[in-house]
Amino acid sequence: MKIAIISTTLGAPWGGSEELWAAMAEIALMQGHEVAAVIYQWSCVTSKVTDLQAKGAQILPRPLPKRGKLGRFLSSLDTSFNRLFQLKPDVIIINQGGTYDPFLTNLGNLFDLLYQANIPYVVVCHRNEDSYVPDQKLRAAAALLFEQAAQVLFVAEHNLKTAERQLARSLPNAQVVRNPVNLTDHNVVPWCSSSTVQFANVARLEVGFKGQDILFEALSRDVWRDRSWQLNLYGGGNDRPYIESLCQYYNLSDRVNIVGHVHDVRAIWAENHLLVLPSRREGTPLALVEGMLCGRPAVVTDVGGNAEWIEEGVTGFIAEAPTADSISKALERAWQVQASWQQMGLTAHNTAIYNFDPNPGQSLLQIISAVTTKQLIHA
């Protein structure tokens, strides 16, 4: 089987939205399938990409688009999609960081090639935003892409339902899949012994998505000034200078520790008691599932798949909206029951063990194998 992958993720060289297709590609290569992937050409090549190349994947880089004066992406000479279709793949995976990314960036002649070719394709949607309302042109284009797909995959039931509302139609060819976790040991991490409460925000430093700014606003309120706590930020991103400025603005510089990216997830949870994710938009964040597997409760916003994993007062606390008021109230509910956090973490661990997919790459490969088999039957 020849598998083609198109990644539309443009915000960074790599992210959580790339892990699923990469895991599938690695397994496919081990099983003797051919894999080709179109990804954006960044100045730094990530280890994930070089690893896949070393295992036999063909990488077709496409140039990063430039933005015009109005912030729109400009057209550029790009033959990567033509080269991909010339390989005559048996199936195409369109991997989208956001549900409508292909229509908000310039993908050149992709749709012309896609709709003219008799090649089944699968769309994978990682993130959606409840407040986003597509205009009529985008709604029609997205409906066409989804309806002609062999399968449309979402990483959260909430995001699937949101897409159906946004498009004003059901998606009978859609289903929910899980993302991989960055853990080989799924046992509970021993409880952190620090007498100071340690909050962990494990997320990219991109406030438009991850909401660190509203978390700072919540923690700057008077009620938190005399409490013993520290917030540790794990991750990198373009908004680090802004986050550092916000720390100074809210007088939190002595309370916030910007650690940076840490590869060892279990090491994070050896030093922290509670995950705090004030996200504005999500799929199902890997950091949440990983934190639960390690035995930690969480405070999350009710976006993406968060509420599908967290039960209020049982495995964590849910802020109704990504606002400072909602985050503040959820943090206060958590603070008042600190004595229960360790037991909540154990319950969270059991919940995650039951719900996570230990081999999501294989699960995705099975889906696309079924798609190609169905195509052969109908050919």
mmCIF file of C-alpha atoms in Angstrom:
data_model
loop_
_atom_site.group_PDB
_atom_site.id
_atom_site.type_symbol
_atom_site.label_atom_id
_atom_site.label_comp_id
_atom_site.label_asym_id
_atom_site.label_seq_id
_atom_site.Cartn_x
_atom_site.Cartn_y
_atom_site.Cartn_z
ATOM 1 C CA MET A 1 0.000 0.000 0.000
ATOM 2 C CA LYS A 2 1.226 3.484 -0.909
ATOM 3 C CA ILE A 3 0.248 5.994 1.765
ATOM 4 C CA ALA A 4 0.435 9.742 1.146
ATOM 5 C CA ILE A 5 0.243 12.288 3.969
ATOM 6 C CA ILE A 6 -0.378 16.012 3.668
ATOM 7 C CA SER A 7 0.199 18.085 6.786
ATOM 8 C CA THR A 8 -1.410 21.526 6.830
ATOM 9 C CA THR A 9 0.068 22.504 10.213
ATOM 10 C CA LEU A 10 1.781 25.858 9.784
ATOM 11 C CA GLY A 11 2.337 27.280 13.276
ATOM 12 C CA ALA A 12 5.502 25.369 14.194
ATOM 13 C CA PRO A 13 7.891 22.749 12.743
ATOM 14 C CA TRP A 14 6.216 20.073 14.857
ATOM 15 C CA GLY A 15 3.356 19.775 17.325
ATOM 16 C CA GLY A 16 0.951 17.413 19.005
ATOM 17 C CA SER A 17 -1.191 17.342 15.867
ATOM 18 C CA GLU A 18 1.645 15.609 13.975
ATOM 19 C CA GLU A 19 2.134 12.716 16.371
ATOM 20 C CA LEU A 20 -0.715 10.518 15.114
ATOM 21 C CA TRP A 21 0.225 10.418 11.441
ATOM 22 C CA ALA A 22 3.896 10.015 12.349
ATOM 23 C CA ALA A 23 3.102 7.026 14.585
ATOM 24 C CA MET A 24 1.010 5.495 11.809
ATOM 25 C CA ALA A 25 3.739 6.115 9.222
ATOM 26 C CA GLU A 26 6.384 4.436 11.366
ATOM 27 C CA ILE A 27 4.260 1.306 11.770
ATOM 28 C CA ALA A 28 3.353 1.287 8.068
ATOM 29 C CA LEU A 29 7.017 1.434 7.067
ATOM 30 C CA MET A 30 7.839 -1.443 9.439
ATOM 31 C CA GLN A 31 5.094 -3.478 7.777
ATOM 32 C CA GLY A 32 6.496 -2.862 4.300
ATOM 33 C CA HIS A 33 4.150 -0.119 3.091
ATOM 34 C CA GLU A 34 5.391 2.942 1.205
ATOM 35 C CA VAL A 35 4.965 6.365 2.816
ATOM 36 C CA ALA A 36 5.343 9.844 1.335
ATOM 37 C CA ALA A 37 4.588 13.056 3.228
ATOM 38 C CA VAL A 38 4.188 16.680 2.188
ATOM 39 C CA ILE A 39 5.199 18.953 5.055
ATOM 40 C CA TYR A 40 6.273 22.563 5.300
ATOM 41 C CA GLN A 41 9.985 23.247 4.865
ATOM 42 C CA TRP A 42 11.313 24.812 8.044
ATOM 43 C CA SER A 43 14.905 25.949 8.550
ATOM 44 C CA CYS A 44 15.261 23.349 11.296
ATOM 45 C CA VAL A 45 14.308 19.741 10.520
ATOM 46 C CA THR A 46 12.809 17.953 13.514
ATOM 47 C CA SER A 47 14.091 14.595 14.703
ATOM 48 C CA LYS A 48 10.675 13.049 13.959
ATOM 49 C CA VAL A 49 11.068 13.885 10.276
ATOM 50 C CA THR A 50 14.661 12.683 10.032
ATOM 51 C CA ASP A 51 13.708 9.452 11.831
ATOM 52 C CA LEU A 52 10.925 8.782 9.322
ATOM 53 C CA GLN A 53 13.278 9.498 6.433
ATOM 54 C CA ALA A 54 15.836 7.092 7.876
ATOM 55 C CA LYS A 55 13.148 4.408 8.011
ATOM 56 C CA GLY A 56 12.247 4.912 4.356
ATOM 57 C CA ALA A 57 9.636 7.669 4.210
ATOM 58 C CA GLN A 58 9.807 10.051 1.266
ATOM 59 C CA ILE A 59 9.529 13.664 2.461
ATOM 60 C CA LEU A 60 8.261 16.241 -0.031
ATOM 61 C CA PRO A 61 8.899 19.694 1.454
ATOM 62 C CA ARG A 62 6.711 22.617 0.441
ATOM 63 C CA PRO A 63 7.796 26.236 0.914
ATOM 64 C CA LEU A 64 6.493 28.194 3.850
ATOM 65 C CA PRO A 65 3.981 30.753 2.574
ATOM 66 C CA LYS A 66 4.594 34.452 3.017
ATOM 67 C CA ARG A 67 2.032 36.829 4.423
ATOM 68 C CA GLY A 68 0.878 39.929 2.611
ATOM 69 C CA LYS A 69 0.117 43.329 4.109
ATOM 70 C CA LEU A 70 -3.355 42.228 5.237
ATOM 71 C CA GLY A 71 -2.009 39.085 6.901
ATOM 72 C CA ARG A 72 -3.255 36.770 4.172
ATOM 73 C CA PHE A 73 -1.051 34.007 2.825
ATOM 74 C CA LEU A 74 0.357 34.699 -0.628
ATOM 75 C CA SER A 75 0.726 32.207 -3.450
ATOM 76 C CA SER A 76 4.168 30.762 -4.068
ATOM 77 C CA LEU A 77 5.642 28.377 -6.613
ATOM 78 C CA ASP A 78 4.930 24.924 -5.201
ATOM 79 C CA THR A 79 4.997 21.595 -7.026
ATOM 80 C CA SER A 80 4.921 19.333 -3.971
ATOM 81 C CA PHE A 81 1.284 18.277 -4.455
ATOM 82 C CA ASN A 82 1.885 17.482 -8.130
ATOM 83 C CA ARG A 83 4.831 15.288 -7.143
ATOM 84 C CA LEU A 84 2.734 13.563 -4.496
ATOM 85 C CA PHE A 85 -0.070 12.666 -6.912
ATOM 86 C CA GLN A 86 2.466 11.486 -9.500
ATOM 87 C CA LEU A 87 3.414 8.778 -6.991
ATOM 88 C CA LYS A 88 -0.114 7.357 -7.450
ATOM 89 C CA PRO A 89 -0.826 6.667 -3.771
ATOM 90 C CA ASP A 90 -3.532 4.226 -2.733
ATOM 91 C CA VAL A 91 -4.798 6.556 -0.015
ATOM 92 C CA ILE A 92 -4.189 10.162 1.083
ATOM 93 C CA ILE A 93 -4.235 11.449 4.659
ATOM 94 C CA ILE A 94 -4.951 15.173 5.073
ATOM 95 C CA ASN A 95 -3.767 16.031 8.567
ATOM 96 C CA GLN A 96 -5.186 19.336 9.824
ATOM 97 C CA GLY A 97 -4.042 21.137 12.957
ATOM 98 C CA GLY A 98 -7.344 23.032 12.852
ATOM 99 C CA THR A 99 -10.601 21.766 11.351
ATOM 100 C CA TYR A 100 -10.628 24.450 8.645
ATOM 101 C CA ASP A 101 -6.889 24.954 8.116
ATOM 102 C CA PRO A 102 -6.918 23.987 4.401
ATOM 103 C CA PHE A 103 -9.238 26.907 3.676
ATOM 104 C CA LEU A 104 -7.428 29.466 5.802
ATOM 105 C CA THR A 105 -3.990 28.865 4.248
ATOM 106 C CA ASN A 106 -2.960 28.690 0.618
ATOM 107 C CA LEU A 107 -2.882 25.068 -0.518
ATOM 108 C CA GLY A 108 -2.484 25.897 -4.194
ATOM 109 C CA ASN A 109 -3.869 23.255 -6.538
ATOM 110 C CA LEU A 110 -4.449 20.563 -3.898
ATOM 111 C CA PHE A 111 -8.235 20.511 -4.160
ATOM 112 C CA ASP A 112 -8.195 20.383 -7.968
ATOM 113 C CA LEU A 113 -5.874 17.387 -7.828
ATOM 114 C CA LEU A 114 -7.807 15.751 -4.991
ATOM 115 C CA TYR A 115 -11.240 15.929 -6.606
ATOM 116 C CA GLN A 116 -9.999 14.853 -10.052
ATOM 117 C CA ALA A 117 -8.106 11.807 -8.785
ATOM 118 C CA ASN A 118 -9.853 8.541 -8.037
ATOM 119 C CA ILE A 119 -7.943 8.196 -4.758
ATOM 120 C CA PRO A 120 -9.709 7.760 -1.413
ATOM 121 C CA TYR A 121 -8.710 10.260 1.227
ATOM 122 C CA VAL A 122 -9.053 10.549 4.992
ATOM 123 C CA VAL A 123 -9.211 13.895 6.812
ATOM 124 C CA VAL A 124 -7.836 14.096 10.365
ATOM 125 C CA CYS A 125 -8.994 17.132 12.392
ATOM 126 C CA HIS A 126 -7.156 17.915 15.618
ATOM 127 C CA ARG A 127 -8.503 21.245 16.862
ATOM 128 C CA ASN A 128 -11.724 23.199 16.652
ATOM 129 C CA GLU A 129 -12.992 26.389 18.225
ATOM 130 C CA ASP A 130 -16.526 26.690 19.586
ATOM 131 C CA SER A 131 -16.774 30.418 18.864
ATOM 132 C CA TYR A 132 -15.630 30.159 15.244
ATOM 133 C CA VAL A 133 -18.368 30.657 12.644
ATOM 134 C CA PRO A 134 -17.300 29.877 9.052
ATOM 135 C CA ASP A 135 -18.680 32.102 6.326
ATOM 136 C CA GLN A 136 -20.890 30.604 3.630
ATOM 137 C CA LYS A 137 -18.050 30.122 1.127
ATOM 138 C CA LEU A 138 -15.846 28.310 3.615
ATOM 139 C CA ARG A 139 -18.792 26.282 4.901
ATOM 140 C CA ALA A 140 -19.537 25.003 1.394
ATOM 141 C CA ALA A 141 -15.888 24.184 0.695
ATOM 142 C CA ALA A 142 -15.470 22.329 3.985
ATOM 143 C CA ALA A 143 -18.712 20.407 3.487
ATOM 144 C CA LEU A 144 -17.488 19.238 0.067
ATOM 145 C CA LEU A 145 -14.117 18.136 1.481
ATOM 146 C CA PHE A 146 -15.710 16.211 4.347
ATOM 147 C CA GLU A 147 -18.568 14.636 2.387
ATOM 148 C CA GLN A 148 -16.279 13.268 -0.327
ATOM 149 C CA ALA A 149 -13.786 11.902 2.199
ATOM 150 C CA ALA A 150 -13.735 8.184 2.886
ATOM 151 C CA GLN A 151 -13.447 9.042 6.581
ATOM 152 C CA VAL A 152 -13.286 12.215 8.668
ATOM 153 C CA LEU A 153 -11.496 11.710 11.973
ATOM 154 C CA PHE A 154 -11.661 13.947 15.043
ATOM 155 C CA VAL A 155 -9.669 13.577 18.255
ATOM 156 C CA ALA A 156 -12.627 14.686 20.396
ATOM 157 C CA GLU A 157 -16.375 14.053 20.222
ATOM 158 C CA HIS A 158 -16.939 17.683 21.187
ATOM 159 C CA ASN A 159 -15.021 18.888 18.131
ATOM 160 C CA LEU A 160 -17.015 16.592 15.850
ATOM 161 C CA LYS A 161 -20.296 17.942 17.207
ATOM 162 C CA THR A 162 -18.998 21.499 16.916
ATOM 163 C CA ALA A 163 -18.087 20.926 13.265
ATOM 164 C CA GLU A 164 -21.579 19.559 12.536
ATOM 165 C CA ARG A 165 -23.091 22.688 14.072
ATOM 166 C CA GLN A 166 -20.718 24.947 12.150
ATOM 167 C CA LEU A 167 -21.546 23.196 8.870
ATOM 168 C CA ALA A 168 -25.260 22.730 9.663
ATOM 169 C CA ARG A 169 -25.125 19.091 8.615
ATOM 170 C CA SER A 170 -24.314 15.696 10.050
ATOM 171 C CA LEU A 171 -21.087 13.895 9.161
ATOM 172 C CA PRO A 172 -22.022 10.197 8.974
ATOM 173 C CA ASN A 173 -18.517 9.286 7.770
ATOM 174 C CA ALA A 174 -16.880 10.795 10.887
ATOM 175 C CA GLN A 175 -15.500 9.058 13.955
ATOM 176 C CA VAL A 176 -13.291 9.824 16.961
ATOM 177 C CA VAL A 177 -9.699 8.603 17.243
ATOM 178 C CA ARG A 178 -7.032 8.996 19.925
ATOM 179 C CA ASN A 179 -3.634 10.659 19.743
ATOM 180 C CA PRO A 180 -0.431 8.962 20.953
ATOM 181 C CA VAL A 181 0.984 9.763 24.379
ATOM 182 C CA ASN A 182 4.657 10.415 25.048
ATOM 183 C CA LEU A 183 4.928 7.704 27.685
ATOM 184 C CA THR A 184 6.165 4.125 27.732
ATOM 185 C CA ASP A 185 5.570 3.703 31.476
ATOM 186 C CA HIS A 186 1.889 4.155 32.322
ATOM 187 C CA ASN A 187 2.229 3.698 36.071
ATOM 188 C CA VAL A 188 1.390 6.453 38.564
ATOM 189 C CA VAL A 189 4.275 8.810 39.349
ATOM 190 C CA PRO A 190 4.891 9.079 43.139
ATOM 191 C CA TRP A 191 3.213 12.128 44.648
ATOM 192 C CA CYS A 192 5.259 15.327 44.731
ATOM 193 C CA SER A 193 6.595 15.998 48.259
ATOM 194 C CA SER A 194 6.913 19.787 47.937
ATOM 195 C CA SER A 195 5.151 21.726 50.702
ATOM 196 C CA THR A 196 4.558 24.527 48.179
ATOM 197 C CA VAL A 197 1.717 23.702 45.798
ATOM 198 C CA GLN A 198 3.171 23.174 42.332
ATOM 199 C CA PHE A 199 0.931 23.983 39.380
ATOM 200 C CA ALA A 200 2.098 22.792 35.950
ATOM 201 C CA ASN A 201 1.049 24.275 32.632
ATOM 202 C CA VAL A 202 2.297 21.855 29.965
ATOM 203 C CA ALA A 203 1.614 23.579 26.673
ATOM 204 C CA ARG A 204 3.124 25.600 23.852
ATOM 205 C CA LEU A 205 3.778 29.207 24.770
ATOM 206 C CA GLU A 206 1.090 30.455 22.395
ATOM 207 C CA VAL A 207 -1.525 32.337 24.368
ATOM 208 C CA GLY A 208 -4.028 32.516 21.509
ATOM 209 C CA PHE A 209 -4.417 28.745 21.786
ATOM 210 C CA LYS A 210 -3.224 27.834 25.281
ATOM 211 C CA GLY A 211 -4.485 30.807 27.319
ATOM 212 C CA GLN A 212 -1.572 31.409 29.688
ATOM 213 C CA ASP A 213 -2.518 35.106 29.726
ATOM 214 C CA ILE A 214 -5.909 34.478 31.324
ATOM 215 C CA LEU A 215 -4.309 32.122 33.839
ATOM 216 C CA PHE A 216 -1.912 34.905 34.889
ATOM 217 C CA GLU A 217 -4.814 37.317 35.259
ATOM 218 C CA ALA A 218 -6.648 34.832 37.488
ATOM 219 C CA LEU A 219 -3.589 34.163 39.662
ATOM 220 C CA SER A 220 -2.855 37.874 40.069
ATOM 221 C CA ARG A 221 -6.018 38.386 42.124
ATOM 222 C CA ASP A 222 -5.743 39.252 45.795
ATOM 223 C CA VAL A 223 -6.911 35.847 47.062
ATOM 224 C CA TRP A 224 -3.783 34.169 45.640
ATOM 225 C CA ARG A 225 -1.202 36.610 46.997
ATOM 226 C CA ASP A 226 -0.816 35.037 50.450
ATOM 227 C CA ARG A 227 -1.127 31.428 49.321
ATOM 228 C CA SER A 228 1.879 29.132 48.900
ATOM 229 C CA TRP A 229 2.038 28.133 45.257
ATOM 230 C CA GLN A 230 4.261 28.157 42.190
ATOM 231 C CA LEU A 231 3.333 27.889 38.518
ATOM 232 C CA ASN A 232 5.737 25.995 36.247
ATOM 233 C CA LEU A 233 5.429 26.440 32.482
ATOM 234 C CA TYR A 234 6.682 23.553 30.343
ATOM 235 C CA GLY A 235 6.941 24.251 26.642
ATOM 236 C CA GLY A 236 8.386 26.580 24.047
ATOM 237 C CA GLY A 237 6.819 28.989 21.627
ATOM 238 C CA ASN A 238 6.804 32.412 20.019
ATOM 239 C CA ASP A 239 4.918 34.092 22.877
ATOM 240 C CA ARG A 240 7.628 33.653 25.496
ATOM 241 C CA PRO A 241 8.574 37.386 25.436
ATOM 242 C CA TYR A 242 4.914 38.335 25.896
ATOM 243 C CA ILE A 243 4.504 35.816 28.720
ATOM 244 C CA GLU A 244 7.584 37.215 30.448
ATOM 245 C CA SER A 245 6.139 40.729 30.118
ATOM 246 C CA LEU A 246 2.825 39.549 31.573
ATOM 247 C CA CYS A 247 4.653 38.028 34.552
ATOM 248 C CA GLN A 248 6.118 41.449 35.291
ATOM 249 C CA TYR A 249 2.848 43.267 34.637
ATOM 250 C CA TYR A 250 0.910 41.041 37.064
ATOM 251 C CA ASN A 251 3.785 40.938 39.607
ATOM 252 C CA LEU A 252 4.115 37.165 39.202
ATOM 253 C CA SER A 253 7.789 36.917 38.260
ATOM 254 C CA ASP A 254 8.644 35.322 41.616
ATOM 255 C CA ARG A 255 5.773 32.831 41.290
ATOM 256 C CA VAL A 256 6.116 31.727 37.651
ATOM 257 C CA ASN A 257 8.950 29.498 36.472
ATOM 258 C CA ILE A 258 9.352 29.187 32.685
ATOM 259 C CA VAL A 259 11.087 25.817 32.452
ATOM 260 C CA GLY A 260 10.965 25.276 28.689
ATOM 261 C CA HIS A 261 10.411 22.009 26.869
ATOM 262 C CA VAL A 262 11.042 18.829 28.874
ATOM 263 C CA HIS A 263 11.204 15.485 27.053
ATOM 264 C CA ASP A 264 10.628 13.323 30.136
ATOM 265 C CA VAL A 265 6.927 13.649 30.963
ATOM 266 C CA ARG A 266 7.225 11.622 34.141
ATOM 267 C CA ALA A 267 9.932 13.984 35.407
ATOM 268 C CA ILE A 268 7.429 16.830 35.109
ATOM 269 C CA TRP A 269 4.925 15.049 37.331
ATOM 270 C CA ALA A 270 7.506 14.047 39.897
ATOM 271 C CA GLU A 271 7.700 17.780 40.684
ATOM 272 C CA ASN A 272 4.088 18.939 40.299
ATOM 273 C CA HIS A 273 0.720 18.360 41.940
ATOM 274 C CA LEU A 274 -1.873 19.775 39.531
ATOM 275 C CA LEU A 275 -2.127 20.331 35.779
ATOM 276 C CA VAL A 276 -3.676 23.660 34.753
ATOM 277 C CA LEU A 277 -4.750 24.073 31.113
ATOM 278 C CA PRO A 278 -6.605 27.371 30.477
ATOM 279 C CA SER A 279 -6.859 26.653 26.724
ATOM 280 C CA ARG A 280 -8.982 28.726 24.367
ATOM 281 C CA ARG A 281 -9.167 25.955 21.762
ATOM 282 C CA GLU A 282 -8.085 22.319 21.739
ATOM 283 C CA GLY A 283 -8.377 18.882 20.286
ATOM 284 C CA THR A 284 -7.710 16.512 23.132
ATOM 285 C CA PRO A 285 -4.445 17.789 24.617
ATOM 286 C CA LEU A 286 -1.747 15.154 24.988
ATOM 287 C CA ALA A 287 -0.607 16.896 28.171
ATOM 288 C CA LEU A 288 -3.965 16.169 29.796
ATOM 289 C CA VAL A 289 -3.981 12.450 29.019
ATOM 290 C CA GLU A 290 -0.313 12.129 29.986
ATOM 291 C CA GLY A 291 -0.885 13.980 33.272
ATOM 292 C CA MET A 292 -3.820 11.711 34.109
ATOM 293 C CA LEU A 293 -1.821 8.580 33.283
ATOM 294 C CA CYS A 294 0.862 9.854 35.669
ATOM 295 C CA GLY A 295 -1.765 10.226 38.405
ATOM 296 C CA ARG A 296 -2.460 13.953 38.512
ATOM 297 C CA PRO A 297 -5.780 15.825 38.573
ATOM 298 C CA ALA A 298 -6.285 18.815 36.291
ATOM 299 C CA VAL A 299 -8.013 22.167 36.004
ATOM 300 C CA VAL A 300 -9.118 22.623 32.389
ATOM 301 C CA THR A 301 -11.398 24.803 30.306
ATOM 302 C CA ASP A 302 -14.459 23.280 28.661
ATOM 303 C CA VAL A 303 -13.020 23.301 25.149
ATOM 304 C CA GLY A 304 -12.177 20.479 22.771
ATOM 305 C CA GLY A 305 -12.188 17.061 24.416
ATOM 306 C CA ASN A 306 -11.242 18.246 27.921
ATOM 307 C CA ALA A 307 -14.625 17.537 29.501
ATOM 308 C CA GLU A 308 -14.659 14.073 27.900
ATOM 309 C CA TRP A 309 -11.715 13.163 30.138
ATOM 310 C CA ILE A 310 -12.239 15.252 33.276
ATOM 311 C CA GLU A 311 -15.195 14.760 35.626
ATOM 312 C CA GLU A 312 -15.816 17.755 37.864
ATOM 313 C CA GLY A 313 -14.706 17.113 41.423
ATOM 314 C CA VAL A 314 -13.695 13.530 40.643
ATOM 315 C CA THR A 315 -10.681 13.676 38.321
ATOM 316 C CA GLY A 316 -10.300 17.448 38.174
ATOM 317 C CA PHE A 317 -12.135 20.714 37.705
ATOM 318 C CA ILE A 318 -13.688 22.288 34.620
ATOM 319 C CA ALA A 319 -13.793 26.026 33.975
ATOM 320 C CA GLU A 320 -16.948 26.765 32.010
ATOM 321 C CA ALA A 321 -15.176 29.132 29.608
ATOM 322 C CA PRO A 322 -11.648 30.319 28.787
ATOM 323 C CA THR A 323 -11.948 33.485 30.860
ATOM 324 C CA ALA A 324 -10.087 34.703 33.932
ATOM 325 C CA ASP A 325 -13.292 34.542 36.007
ATOM 326 C CA SER A 326 -14.044 30.943 35.061
ATOM 327 C CA ILE A 327 -10.445 29.844 35.570
ATOM 328 C CA SER A 328 -10.330 31.629 38.934
ATOM 329 C CA LYS A 329 -13.477 29.864 40.142
ATOM 330 C CA ALA A 330 -12.238 26.436 39.007
ATOM 331 C CA LEU A 331 -8.871 26.998 40.691
ATOM 332 C CA GLU A 332 -10.647 28.051 43.881
ATOM 333 C CA ARG A 333 -12.738 24.860 43.879
ATOM 334 C CA ALA A 334 -9.542 22.879 43.469
ATOM 335 C CA TRP A 335 -7.674 24.793 46.189
ATOM 336 C CA GLN A 336 -10.355 24.109 48.771
ATOM 337 C CA VAL A 337 -9.955 20.324 48.436
ATOM 338 C CA GLN A 338 -6.163 19.932 48.233
ATOM 339 C CA ALA A 339 -6.325 16.981 50.599
ATOM 340 C CA SER A 340 -8.232 15.075 47.896
ATOM 341 C CA TRP A 341 -5.831 15.753 45.022
ATOM 342 C CA GLN A 342 -3.768 12.604 45.383
ATOM 343 C CA GLN A 343 -6.848 10.371 45.404
ATOM 344 C CA MET A 344 -8.306 12.339 42.487
ATOM 345 C CA GLY A 345 -5.057 11.704 40.637
ATOM 346 C CA LEU A 346 -5.401 7.972 41.168
ATOM 347 C CA THR A 347 -8.949 8.115 39.837
ATOM 348 C CA ALA A 348 -7.711 10.162 36.878
ATOM 349 C CA HIS A 349 -5.079 7.495 36.196
ATOM 350 C CA ASN A 350 -7.712 4.734 36.147
ATOM 351 C CA THR A 351 -9.928 6.808 33.852
ATOM 352 C CA ALA A 352 -7.069 7.441 31.421
ATOM 353 C CA ILE A 353 -5.971 3.791 31.422
ATOM 354 C CA TYR A 354 -9.509 2.805 30.458
ATOM 355 C CA ASN A 355 -9.961 5.462 27.745
ATOM 356 C CA PHE A 356 -6.610 5.945 26.017
ATOM 357 C CA ASP A 357 -5.478 4.006 22.956
ATOM 358 C CA PRO A 358 -2.136 2.270 23.641
ATOM 359 C CA ASN A 359 -1.449 1.995 19.886
ATOM 360 C CA PRO A 360 -3.243 4.795 18.006
ATOM 361 C CA GLY A 361 -0.820 4.616 15.069
ATOM 362 C CA GLN A 362 -1.925 1.044 14.416
ATOM 363 C CA SER A 363 -5.565 2.092 14.827
ATOM 364 C CA LEU A 364 -5.166 4.772 12.143
ATOM 365 C CA LEU A 365 -3.390 2.318 9.853
ATOM 366 C CA GLN A 366 -6.310 -0.106 10.235
ATOM 367 C CA ILE A 367 -8.760 2.661 9.270
ATOM 368 C CA ILE A 368 -6.887 3.574 6.096
ATOM 369 C CA SER A 369 -6.344 -0.085 5.208
ATOM 370 C CA ALA A 370 -10.109 -0.583 5.412
ATOM 371 C CA VAL A 371 -10.596 2.476 3.199
ATOM 372 C CA THR A 372 -8.311 1.108 0.472
ATOM 373 C CA THR A 373 -9.913 -2.341 0.671
ATOM 374 C CA LYS A 374 -13.365 -0.781 0.224
ATOM 375 C CA GLN A 375 -12.060 1.206 -2.752
ATOM 376 C CA LEU A 376 -10.789 -1.978 -4.426
ATOM 377 C CA ILE A 377 -14.132 -3.709 -3.906
ATOM 378 C CA HIS A 378 -16.014 -0.831 -5.562
ATOM 379 C CA ALA A 379 -13.467 -0.352 -8.366
#
